[in-house]
Every structure is written in C-alpha cells, then in structure tokens.
Tab-separated table of C-alpha atoms and ligand atoms in Angstrom:
chain	number	residue	atom	x	y	z
A	1	MET	CA	0.000	0.000	0.000
A	2	THR	CA	1.425	3.397	-0.963
A	3	GLU	CA	0.641	6.247	1.387
A	4	GLU	CA	0.841	10.007	0.860
A	5	TRP	CA	4.119	11.416	2.099
A	6	LYS	CA	4.606	14.686	3.975
A	7	ASN	CA	7.482	16.954	2.940
A	8	THR	CA	9.330	16.305	6.191
A	9	TYR	CA	9.154	13.789	9.026
A	10	ASP	CA	10.668	13.754	12.472
A	11	VAL	CA	12.288	10.478	11.432
A	12	VAL	CA	12.706	8.631	8.169
A	13	VAL	CA	13.509	4.988	8.794
A	14	VAL	CA	15.444	3.534	5.857
A	15	GLY	CA	14.786	-0.214	5.726
A	16	GLY	CA	11.591	-1.873	6.899
A	17	GLY	CA	12.765	-5.252	8.177
A	18	ALA	CA	12.618	-6.405	11.800
A	19	ALA	CA	14.915	-3.597	12.944
A	20	GLY	CA	13.293	-0.775	10.984
A	21	LEU	CA	9.730	-1.680	11.902
A	22	SER	CA	10.651	-2.109	15.568
A	23	GLY	CA	12.305	1.324	15.619
A	24	ALA	CA	9.361	2.854	13.761
A	25	LEU	CA	6.889	1.324	16.218
A	26	MET	CA	8.718	2.918	19.160
A	27	LEU	CA	8.912	6.269	17.398
A	28	ALA	CA	5.260	6.281	16.295
A	29	ARG	CA	4.232	5.431	19.853
A	30	ALA	CA	6.439	8.357	20.969
A	31	ARG	CA	4.155	10.525	18.822
A	32	ARG	CA	6.885	11.233	16.276
A	33	SER	CA	5.998	11.531	12.620
A	34	VAL	CA	7.678	8.526	11.007
A	35	LEU	CA	8.057	7.301	7.449
A	36	VAL	CA	9.509	3.842	6.803
A	37	LEU	CA	11.029	3.448	3.344
A	38	ASP	CA	11.673	-0.163	2.428
A	39	ALA	CA	13.071	-1.808	-0.684
A	40	GLY	CA	11.338	-5.099	0.038
A	41	ALA	CA	14.257	-7.556	0.238
A	42	PRO	CA	14.650	-8.714	3.854
A	43	ARG	CA	17.676	-10.936	4.381
A	44	ASN	CA	15.771	-13.980	5.602
A	45	ALA	CA	13.189	-13.946	2.785
A	46	PRO	CA	14.243	-17.420	1.496
A	47	ALA	CA	13.666	-19.060	4.905
A	48	ASP	CA	10.306	-20.603	5.708
A	49	GLY	CA	10.278	-19.483	9.332
A	50	VAL	CA	11.902	-17.171	11.863
A	51	HIS	CA	13.305	-19.494	14.501
A	52	GLY	CA	14.392	-18.698	18.037
A	53	LEU	CA	12.156	-15.632	18.294
A	54	LEU	CA	10.450	-15.746	21.664
A	55	GLY	CA	6.674	-15.873	21.417
A	56	LEU	CA	6.723	-16.071	17.609
A	57	ASP	CA	9.087	-19.007	17.004
A	58	GLY	CA	8.723	-20.253	13.417
A	59	ILE	CA	6.561	-17.397	12.130
A	60	PRO	CA	6.996	-16.959	8.337
A	61	PRO	CA	9.281	-13.927	7.726
A	62	ALA	CA	6.724	-12.160	5.513
A	63	GLU	CA	4.000	-12.576	8.120
A	64	LEU	CA	6.196	-11.065	10.854
A	65	LEU	CA	6.848	-8.011	8.692
A	66	GLU	CA	3.197	-7.649	7.714
A	67	ARG	CA	2.274	-7.667	11.406
A	68	GLY	CA	5.000	-5.089	12.072
A	69	ARG	CA	3.800	-2.802	9.289
A	70	SER	CA	0.240	-2.872	10.571
A	71	GLU	CA	1.419	-2.157	14.143
A	72	VAL	CA	3.394	0.882	12.938
A	73	ARG	CA	0.403	2.138	10.944
A	74	ARG	CA	-1.892	1.639	13.954
A	75	TYR	CA	-0.004	4.469	15.696
A	76	GLY	CA	-0.004	6.754	12.659
A	77	GLY	CA	3.370	5.783	11.190
A	78	SER	CA	3.645	5.651	7.390
A	79	VAL	CA	5.200	2.706	5.609
A	80	ALA	CA	6.209	2.653	1.964
A	81	ALA	CA	7.224	-0.938	1.872
A	82	GLY	CA	7.921	-3.949	-0.217
A	83	ASP	CA	4.296	-4.934	-0.248
A	84	THR	CA	3.866	-2.691	-3.293
A	85	VAL	CA	4.956	-3.780	-6.759
A	86	PRO	CA	7.372	-2.376	-7.753
A	87	ALA	CA	8.615	-1.540	-4.253
A	88	THR	CA	8.331	2.200	-3.723
A	89	GLY	CA	10.712	2.629	-0.846
A	90	GLU	CA	14.263	2.080	-2.102
A	91	VAL	CA	16.473	4.947	-0.951
A	92	VAL	CA	19.347	5.770	-3.296
A	93	SER	CA	20.707	8.975	-1.746
A	94	ALA	CA	20.944	10.872	1.517
A	95	ALA	CA	22.286	14.393	1.990
A	96	PRO	CA	22.467	16.988	4.742
A	97	ALA	CA	19.735	19.667	4.612
A	98	LYS	CA	18.567	22.564	6.748
A	99	ASP	CA	17.313	21.068	10.016
A	100	GLY	CA	18.277	17.517	9.082
A	101	PHE	CA	18.490	15.441	5.955
A	102	VAL	CA	16.892	14.796	2.613
A	103	VAL	CA	16.680	11.288	1.172
A	104	GLY	CA	15.963	10.396	-2.441
A	105	THR	CA	14.241	7.259	-3.693
A	106	ARG	CA	14.900	5.209	-6.810
A	107	ASP	CA	11.641	6.415	-8.354
A	108	GLY	CA	12.799	10.042	-8.115
A	109	ARG	CA	10.991	11.281	-5.034
A	110	SER	CA	12.600	13.026	-2.091
A	111	VAL	CA	11.587	13.540	1.508
A	112	GLY	CA	13.018	15.453	4.459
A	113	ALA	CA	13.803	14.136	7.935
A	114	ARG	CA	15.062	15.694	11.170
A	115	ARG	CA	16.763	12.396	11.972
A	116	LEU	CA	17.521	9.164	10.116
A	117	LEU	CA	17.296	5.638	11.453
A	118	VAL	CA	19.152	3.353	9.035
A	119	THR	CA	18.123	-0.307	9.237
A	120	THR	CA	18.984	-1.552	5.753
A	121	GLY	CA	20.511	-4.874	6.796
A	122	LEU	CA	23.249	-6.610	4.851
A	123	VAL	CA	23.946	-8.622	1.723
A	124	ASP	CA	25.178	-12.203	2.116
A	125	GLU	CA	27.895	-12.720	-0.497
A	126	LEU	CA	27.664	-16.456	-1.122
A	127	PRO	CA	30.564	-18.630	-2.323
A	128	GLU	CA	30.486	-19.088	-6.099
A	129	VAL	CA	29.587	-22.772	-6.367
A	130	ASP	CA	27.187	-24.147	-8.989
A	131	GLY	CA	23.712	-24.744	-7.591
A	132	LEU	CA	24.468	-23.278	-4.175
A	133	ARG	CA	22.493	-20.035	-4.437
A	134	ALA	CA	19.276	-21.848	-5.376
A	135	ARG	CA	19.378	-23.781	-2.085
A	136	TRP	CA	20.237	-20.747	0.125
A	137	GLY	CA	18.022	-20.502	3.202
A	138	ARG	CA	16.638	-23.984	2.594
A	139	ASP	CA	19.301	-26.675	2.946
A	140	VAL	CA	22.289	-24.375	2.338
A	141	VAL	CA	22.431	-22.430	5.582
A	142	HIS	CA	24.772	-20.286	7.647
A	143	CYS	CA	23.451	-19.949	11.190
A	144	PRO	CA	23.020	-22.926	13.528
A	145	TYR	CA	20.748	-20.895	15.813
A	146	CYS	CA	18.400	-20.233	12.841
A	147	HIS	CA	18.518	-23.693	11.220
A	148	GLY	CA	20.447	-26.059	13.523
A	149	TRP	CA	17.383	-27.637	15.090
A	150	GLU	CA	15.841	-28.230	11.650
A	151	VAL	CA	18.978	-30.112	10.461
A	152	ARG	CA	19.728	-31.924	13.735
A	153	ASP	CA	21.182	-35.423	13.361
A	154	ARG	CA	21.376	-34.973	9.574
A	155	ALA	CA	24.426	-35.409	7.343
A	156	ILE	CA	25.852	-31.881	7.396
A	157	GLY	CA	28.702	-30.462	5.319
A	158	VAL	CA	30.603	-27.286	6.151
A	159	LEU	CA	32.108	-25.487	3.159
A	160	ALA	CA	35.288	-23.630	4.143
A	161	SER	CA	35.278	-20.250	2.445
A	162	GLY	CA	36.167	-17.695	5.099
A	163	PRO	CA	37.578	-17.020	8.544
A	164	LEU	CA	34.383	-18.202	10.294
A	165	SER	CA	34.188	-21.604	8.584
A	166	LEU	CA	36.123	-23.619	11.123
A	167	HIS	CA	34.151	-22.137	14.005
A	168	GLN	CA	31.026	-23.066	12.061
A	169	ALA	CA	32.155	-26.715	11.825
A	170	PHE	CA	32.586	-26.926	15.602
A	171	LEU	CA	29.222	-25.225	16.124
A	172	PHE	CA	27.246	-27.497	13.783
A	173	ARG	CA	28.816	-30.501	15.524
A	174	GLN	CA	26.592	-29.525	18.479
A	175	TRP	CA	23.542	-30.387	16.337
A	176	SER	CA	24.792	-33.489	14.526
A	177	ALA	CA	27.451	-36.178	14.961
A	178	ASP	CA	27.757	-36.436	11.149
A	179	VAL	CA	29.662	-33.337	10.074
A	180	VAL	CA	32.124	-33.184	7.155
A	181	PHE	CA	34.459	-30.199	6.706
A	182	PHE	CA	35.190	-29.437	3.038
A	183	THR	CA	38.439	-27.453	2.888
A	184	HIS	CA	37.355	-25.992	-0.516
A	185	THR	CA	38.994	-22.520	-0.813
A	186	GLY	CA	40.139	-22.535	2.807
A	187	PRO	CA	41.345	-21.498	5.216
A	188	GLN	CA	42.933	-24.908	5.783
A	189	PRO	CA	42.911	-26.217	9.367
A	190	SER	CA	46.222	-25.979	11.248
A	191	ALA	CA	47.664	-29.151	12.823
A	192	GLU	CA	46.054	-28.205	16.135
A	193	GLU	CA	42.680	-27.533	14.490
A	194	ALA	CA	42.893	-30.803	12.553
A	195	GLU	CA	43.426	-32.611	15.867
A	196	GLN	CA	40.376	-30.826	17.345
A	197	LEU	CA	38.222	-31.723	14.333
A	198	ALA	CA	39.312	-35.362	14.541
A	199	ALA	CA	38.631	-35.448	18.284
A	200	ARG	CA	35.097	-34.193	17.630
A	201	GLY	CA	34.582	-36.782	14.879
A	202	VAL	CA	34.454	-34.196	12.062
A	203	ALA	CA	35.841	-35.686	8.832
A	204	VAL	CA	37.980	-33.361	6.698
A	205	VAL	CA	37.597	-33.644	2.904
A	206	PRO	CA	40.297	-31.823	0.910
A	207	GLY	CA	39.799	-30.268	-2.516
A	208	GLU	CA	37.539	-27.712	-4.120
A	209	VAL	CA	33.771	-28.197	-4.235
A	210	THR	CA	32.483	-27.448	-7.730
A	211	ALA	CA	28.741	-28.007	-7.366
A	212	VAL	CA	25.886	-28.530	-4.990
A	213	GLU	CA	23.657	-31.302	-6.336
A	214	THR	CA	19.987	-31.908	-5.617
A	215	ALA	CA	17.462	-34.726	-6.023
A	216	GLU	CA	13.699	-34.278	-5.750
A	217	ASP	CA	14.138	-30.664	-4.669
A	218	ARG	CA	16.428	-31.618	-1.790
A	219	LEU	CA	20.153	-31.305	-1.308
A	220	ALA	CA	21.772	-34.598	-2.320
A	221	GLY	CA	25.426	-33.714	-1.748
A	222	VAL	CA	28.451	-31.916	-3.118
A	223	ARG	CA	30.574	-32.628	-6.181
A	224	LEU	CA	34.329	-32.189	-5.843
A	225	ALA	CA	36.761	-30.950	-8.486
A	226	ASP	CA	38.264	-34.467	-8.758
A	227	GLY	CA	34.798	-35.831	-9.661
A	228	GLY	CA	34.126	-37.327	-6.237
A	229	PHE	CA	30.691	-36.959	-4.666
A	230	VAL	CA	29.897	-36.713	-0.941
A	231	ALA	CA	26.265	-37.182	0.050
A	232	ARG	CA	25.006	-34.456	2.440
A	233	GLU	CA	21.548	-33.341	3.557
A	234	ALA	CA	22.551	-29.829	4.551
A	235	LEU	CA	25.511	-27.577	3.769
A	236	ALA	CA	26.713	-24.756	6.014
A	237	VAL	CA	28.453	-21.803	4.371
A	238	ALA	CA	29.923	-18.621	5.840
A	239	PRO	CA	28.997	-15.798	3.473
A	240	ARG	CA	30.879	-12.523	3.568
A	241	MET	CA	28.345	-10.113	5.085
A	242	VAL	CA	28.304	-6.601	3.652
A	243	ALA	CA	26.215	-3.761	5.110
A	244	ARG	CA	23.814	-2.173	2.632
A	245	ALA	CA	25.012	1.383	3.014
A	246	GLY	CA	25.999	2.760	-0.413
A	247	PHE	CA	23.311	5.440	-0.271
A	248	LEU	CA	24.981	6.957	2.830
A	249	ASP	CA	27.974	8.155	0.777
A	250	GLY	CA	26.483	11.641	0.520
A	251	LEU	CA	26.667	11.913	4.306
A	252	GLY	CA	30.271	10.698	4.418
A	253	LEU	CA	29.147	7.578	6.275
A	254	ARG	CA	30.927	4.520	4.949
A	255	PRO	CA	31.051	0.917	6.134
A	256	ALA	CA	34.206	-0.321	7.842
A	257	GLU	CA	35.890	-3.711	7.619
A	258	HIS	CA	34.698	-5.895	10.483
A	259	PRO	CA	37.549	-6.708	12.906
A	260	GLY	CA	36.615	-10.417	12.866
A	261	GLY	CA	36.893	-10.573	9.057
A	262	ALA	CA	33.174	-11.316	8.680
A	263	GLY	CA	32.539	-8.488	6.223
A	264	GLU	CA	31.641	-4.777	6.383
A	265	TYR	CA	29.461	-2.932	8.894
A	266	VAL	CA	28.539	0.634	9.828
A	267	PRO	CA	30.067	1.259	13.273
A	268	SER	CA	27.857	2.654	16.030
A	269	ASP	CA	27.790	3.095	19.799
A	270	ALA	CA	25.635	1.037	22.169
A	271	ALA	CA	22.621	3.279	21.498
A	272	GLY	CA	23.011	2.984	17.720
A	273	ARG	CA	24.527	6.440	17.133
A	274	SER	CA	26.657	6.445	13.970
A	275	ALA	CA	29.662	8.701	13.339
A	276	VAL	CA	27.337	11.248	11.665
A	277	PRO	CA	25.258	13.314	14.122
A	278	GLY	CA	21.541	12.747	13.537
A	279	VAL	CA	21.990	9.306	11.949
A	280	TRP	CA	21.287	6.183	13.994
A	281	VAL	CA	21.856	2.619	12.747
A	282	ALA	CA	20.462	-0.695	14.029
A	283	GLY	CA	20.147	-4.329	13.065
A	284	ASN	CA	22.397	-6.162	10.630
A	285	VAL	CA	23.701	-2.966	9.011
A	286	THR	CA	25.749	-2.359	12.170
A	287	ASP	CA	25.698	-5.775	13.891
A	288	LEU	CA	26.439	-8.489	11.341
A	289	ALA	CA	25.672	-11.285	13.817
A	290	ALA	CA	22.301	-9.998	15.071
A	291	GLN	CA	19.320	-12.271	14.645
A	292	VAL	CA	15.762	-10.993	14.342
A	293	GLY	CA	15.180	-10.541	18.080
A	294	ALA	CA	18.489	-8.738	18.621
A	295	SER	CA	17.931	-6.542	15.546
A	296	ALA	CA	14.481	-5.488	16.703
A	297	ALA	CA	15.713	-4.854	20.248
A	298	ALA	CA	18.668	-2.755	19.060
A	299	ALA	CA	16.358	-0.629	16.907
A	300	ALA	CA	14.011	-0.074	19.854
A	301	THR	CA	17.016	1.157	21.887
A	302	ALA	CA	18.152	3.361	19.004
A	303	ALA	CA	14.646	4.796	18.631
A	304	ALA	CA	14.542	5.769	22.315
A	305	SER	CA	17.965	7.412	22.048
A	306	LEU	CA	16.913	9.221	18.884
A	307	ASN	CA	13.673	10.410	20.478
A	308	ALA	CA	15.613	11.750	23.492
A	309	ASP	CA	17.810	13.707	21.077
A	310	LEU	CA	14.714	15.209	19.418
A	311	VAL	CA	13.255	16.072	22.849
A	312	GLU	CA	16.467	17.981	23.644
A	313	GLU	CA	16.237	19.824	20.342
A	314	ASP	CA	12.541	20.607	20.870
A	315	THR	CA	13.369	22.006	24.328
A	316	ARG	CA	16.250	24.104	22.976
A	317	ARG	CA	14.011	25.512	20.252
A	318	ALA	CA	11.216	26.246	22.748
A	319	VAL	CA	13.631	28.172	24.978
A	320	GLU	CA	14.899	30.178	21.979
A	321	ALA	CA	11.326	30.953	20.898
A	322	SER	CA	10.315	31.987	24.389
A	323	ARG	CA	13.382	34.237	24.751
A	324	ASP	CA	12.646	35.795	21.336
A	325	ALA	CA	9.035	36.417	22.390
A	326	ALA	CA	10.211	37.985	25.675
A	327	SER	CA	12.650	40.312	23.891
A	328	ASP	CA	9.914	41.341	21.380
A	329	ASP	CA	7.736	42.333	24.367
A	330	ARG	CA	10.441	44.585	25.770
B	1	LIG	C1	18.531	-17.612	5.205
B	1	LIG	C2	18.445	-16.899	6.508
B	1	LIG	C3	17.654	-17.395	7.530
B	1	LIG	C4	17.575	-16.729	8.738
B	1	LIG	N1	16.810	-17.270	9.731
B	1	LIG	C5	16.709	-16.629	10.916
B	1	LIG	C6	15.952	-17.196	11.968
B	1	LIG	O1	15.402	-18.301	11.833
B	1	LIG	N2	15.877	-16.505	13.145
B	1	LIG	C7	16.490	-15.295	13.312
B	1	LIG	O2	16.354	-14.689	14.378
B	1	LIG	N3	17.233	-14.746	12.325
B	1	LIG	C8	17.352	-15.378	11.142
B	1	LIG	N4	18.125	-14.838	10.140
B	1	LIG	C9	18.775	-13.537	10.375
B	1	LIG	C10	17.796	-12.402	10.015
B	1	LIG	O3	17.561	-12.441	8.641
B	1	LIG	C11	18.355	-11.056	10.426
B	1	LIG	O4	18.660	-11.062	11.804
B	1	LIG	C12	17.358	-9.935	10.186
B	1	LIG	O5	16.873	-9.973	8.860
B	1	LIG	C13	17.990	-8.582	10.462
B	1	LIG	O6	16.990	-7.602	10.374
B	1	LIG	P1	17.279	-6.182	9.726
B	1	LIG	O7	16.016	-5.419	9.879
B	1	LIG	O8	18.538	-5.624	10.282
B	1	LIG	O9	17.586	-6.476	8.169
B	1	LIG	P2	16.609	-7.044	7.045
B	1	LIG	O10	15.634	-7.990	7.613
B	1	LIG	O11	17.484	-7.551	5.948
B	1	LIG	O12	15.786	-5.794	6.575
B	1	LIG	C14	16.414	-4.732	5.893
B	1	LIG	C15	15.385	-4.116	4.974
B	1	LIG	O13	15.942	-2.897	4.447
B	1	LIG	C16	15.660	-2.848	3.071
B	1	LIG	N5	16.645	-2.004	2.390
B	1	LIG	C17	17.933	-2.281	2.081
B	1	LIG	N6	18.495	-1.237	1.442
B	1	LIG	C18	17.537	-0.288	1.356
B	1	LIG	C19	17.489	1.010	0.795
B	1	LIG	N7	18.568	1.562	0.200
B	1	LIG	N8	16.330	1.708	0.847
B	1	LIG	C20	15.235	1.177	1.462
B	1	LIG	N9	15.228	-0.064	2.005
B	1	LIG	C21	16.360	-0.776	1.957
B	1	LIG	C22	15.718	-4.289	2.607
B	1	LIG	O14	15.044	-4.437	1.389
B	1	LIG	C23	15.045	-4.999	3.786
B	1	LIG	O15	13.660	-5.079	3.602
B	1	LIG	C24	18.267	-15.508	8.934
B	1	LIG	C25	19.074	-15.010	7.907
B	1	LIG	C26	19.173	-15.699	6.714
B	1	LIG	C27	20.070	-15.162	5.630
C-alpha cells in the first residue's frame, strides 16, 4: 500500500525489516511523525520461518513483517514498503539539509527528515559454487541458531570459504554427529585444528567443491573438483556479510571492515549512534551477527535514544522561541 508522504518527518527509517519496523513502532508510539522506506528484500526472505524468536518461534518472515507494518500504521506511522509492486521505498541517496536530511528514492521522489534511522541490513555474499544459491536458506544455511534444530542429526557439510568456517564446523557438531568439513577454498585447518576436528569426529575432505547437487528438490550432496561426490543433507556456508550502506555516501558515512573478518558494517555506539550526528543505525547494518530478536531490540534502543535527542532539540528551540518572544515584548 502506498501512502501520501509529507514533505518532512521527524524520522525517516530507511529499511523496513525487523529492525526498521521495531524502531518505527517505538517512534510512532512516541508521537513522532515517522516514514519507513523499504526496498522489500529482507535478508531472511528465502527461509520458511523465523526461529528462536520468543513468542513467535517459526513465524513466516513475511507474516512477521506484515504484522510489524500494521502495528506501525496503527499508531499513525507511514510505511512505503515492499508490499507494493514495484517496491516504492528504495532509498538511493541521503544528503544533509537545513534542520536535518533529505533522502531520495529510486523512483525520483525526495523527503526530508530531522533524523535518520538506518536499518537496511546486509547482503550475504555467497561462495560461487554451482547450484548453491538456489538452495540458500533452505538446505544451504549459515546460522546454527536459525537452522540447527531443523537439520539436527542430519548429514551436514561445512564449506570452508572464510575465517568463520572452522568455528562453524565446531558449532554445527553440536547439532549433529555427522559433520564433514570441506576445505574448498580454505582457510585450511592448522595441525592443532585438525586434531580438534578429529577429536570431535568431524571428517575433513580436501579439494575444491564445484557443485551442490539436488534430487527431488532436496540437497543430495556436493561434487568435488576431482569428480568425487559426498552425500550431504545440509551444507553450512559462511557468506561474507556486507552492510547495505551505499546510499549513505552523501553523508560521508561509509562501512568499515569488520575486525573479525566477517565483512563490512557501519560502526555505532551502544545506542546505535553512527559517526554522523543525527543518523542512527540498528540491526544487521551495524551488527552483522544480530538475529531478528536482537535486531528489533537494538532498533528499539536506538529509537529511544533518537527520540531523546529530538526532545532535547525541541526544548532548545522552545527556549529560543520563548526568549525571542520575551525580547519582542520589551
Ligand atoms: C537464510 C536466513 C535465515 C535466517 N533465519 C533466521 C531465523 O530463523 N531466526 C532469526 O532470528 N534470524 C534469522 N536470520 C537472520 C535475520 O535475517 C536477520 O537477523 C534480520 O533480517 C535482520 O533484520 P534487519 O532489519 O537488520 O535487516 P533485514 O531484515 O534484511 O531488513 C532490511 C530491509 O531494508 C531494506 N533495504 C535495504 N536497502 C535499502 C534502501 N537503500 N532503501 C530502502 N530499504 C532498503 C531491505 O530491502 C530490507 O527489507 C536468517 C538469515 C538468513 C540469511
């Protein structure tokens, strides 16, 4: 549903996933004018359920967001979200303006905001292996807390492709005794790590994986460069995670390399304040490891911090206005 936009809002929330809608809900309930602009591609869209979310465990991702949008609208917030075709809310630019910011959308509109809450999430850069992308979020997975229970006791493979891969192998071993570590493009386990893997019963298969193969719409296993085939029911990968933040260039706000080598994120303090005054960030755009609950909670914290900042500004302006009125009377 497309709604009429005002020229300026107290807050424009860029990104209407779990984080953005949670922040918008807090702000709308704080009687702030709020517009959520959303491009309609939440990170967990391929998954059939949101797991580990207290009270809503297993809810389909689209249903959670639909509930969130209607809660925001209930308090007068506006949402230009991915439920329109084509999506109306993709922000492509942000720039400083008098009293705040102006953001521009892909379809050529612009809107003002006193403050920005950026909750655009991240892009999972998947390893380039034939057939892998098509299984992403189904039986090619990354997060044991999201999918571990669903693949418990199954034949699991872990595809080494980044610095988190080894850690992932040890983690998935918690959910299944049948874990195979494919060294693929590395990093290769050290002697000490190889001993640890062996002690935990994790088999190590050397060589590059060239394809993920399926049968009857299920993962069947992986094909190796030497032609070998290893049957697996699930494959864990560690994508490089890159904050969606290109549109913040005009504000001089750029993602930084994550210290753990997991990808790129927009740094912030504990309340979600970014390096640019007036811009808050929450969810996966700043915390690459946050799940849905943590993303929503962080955005609620950021929204309260942002509202407090607006209250201070409102008070400062009221004092200025009252002093001006007093000096006019003299
Ligand atoms: C396959 C998979 C399964 C998962 N399963 C679970 C699970 O079971 N439980 C769990 O807790 N977590 C799960 N997660 C993690 C979960 O997806 C994230 O924690 C969550 O999506 C983070 O919320 P977010 O609001 O920060 O980002 P997102 O949900 O990605 O939302 C960001 C929104 O911003 C929009 N956006 C991006 N750029 C722009 C722009 N320029 N202008 C406007 N809008 C923009 C996007 O289109 C998107 O709608 C899973 C992740 C994946 C990849």
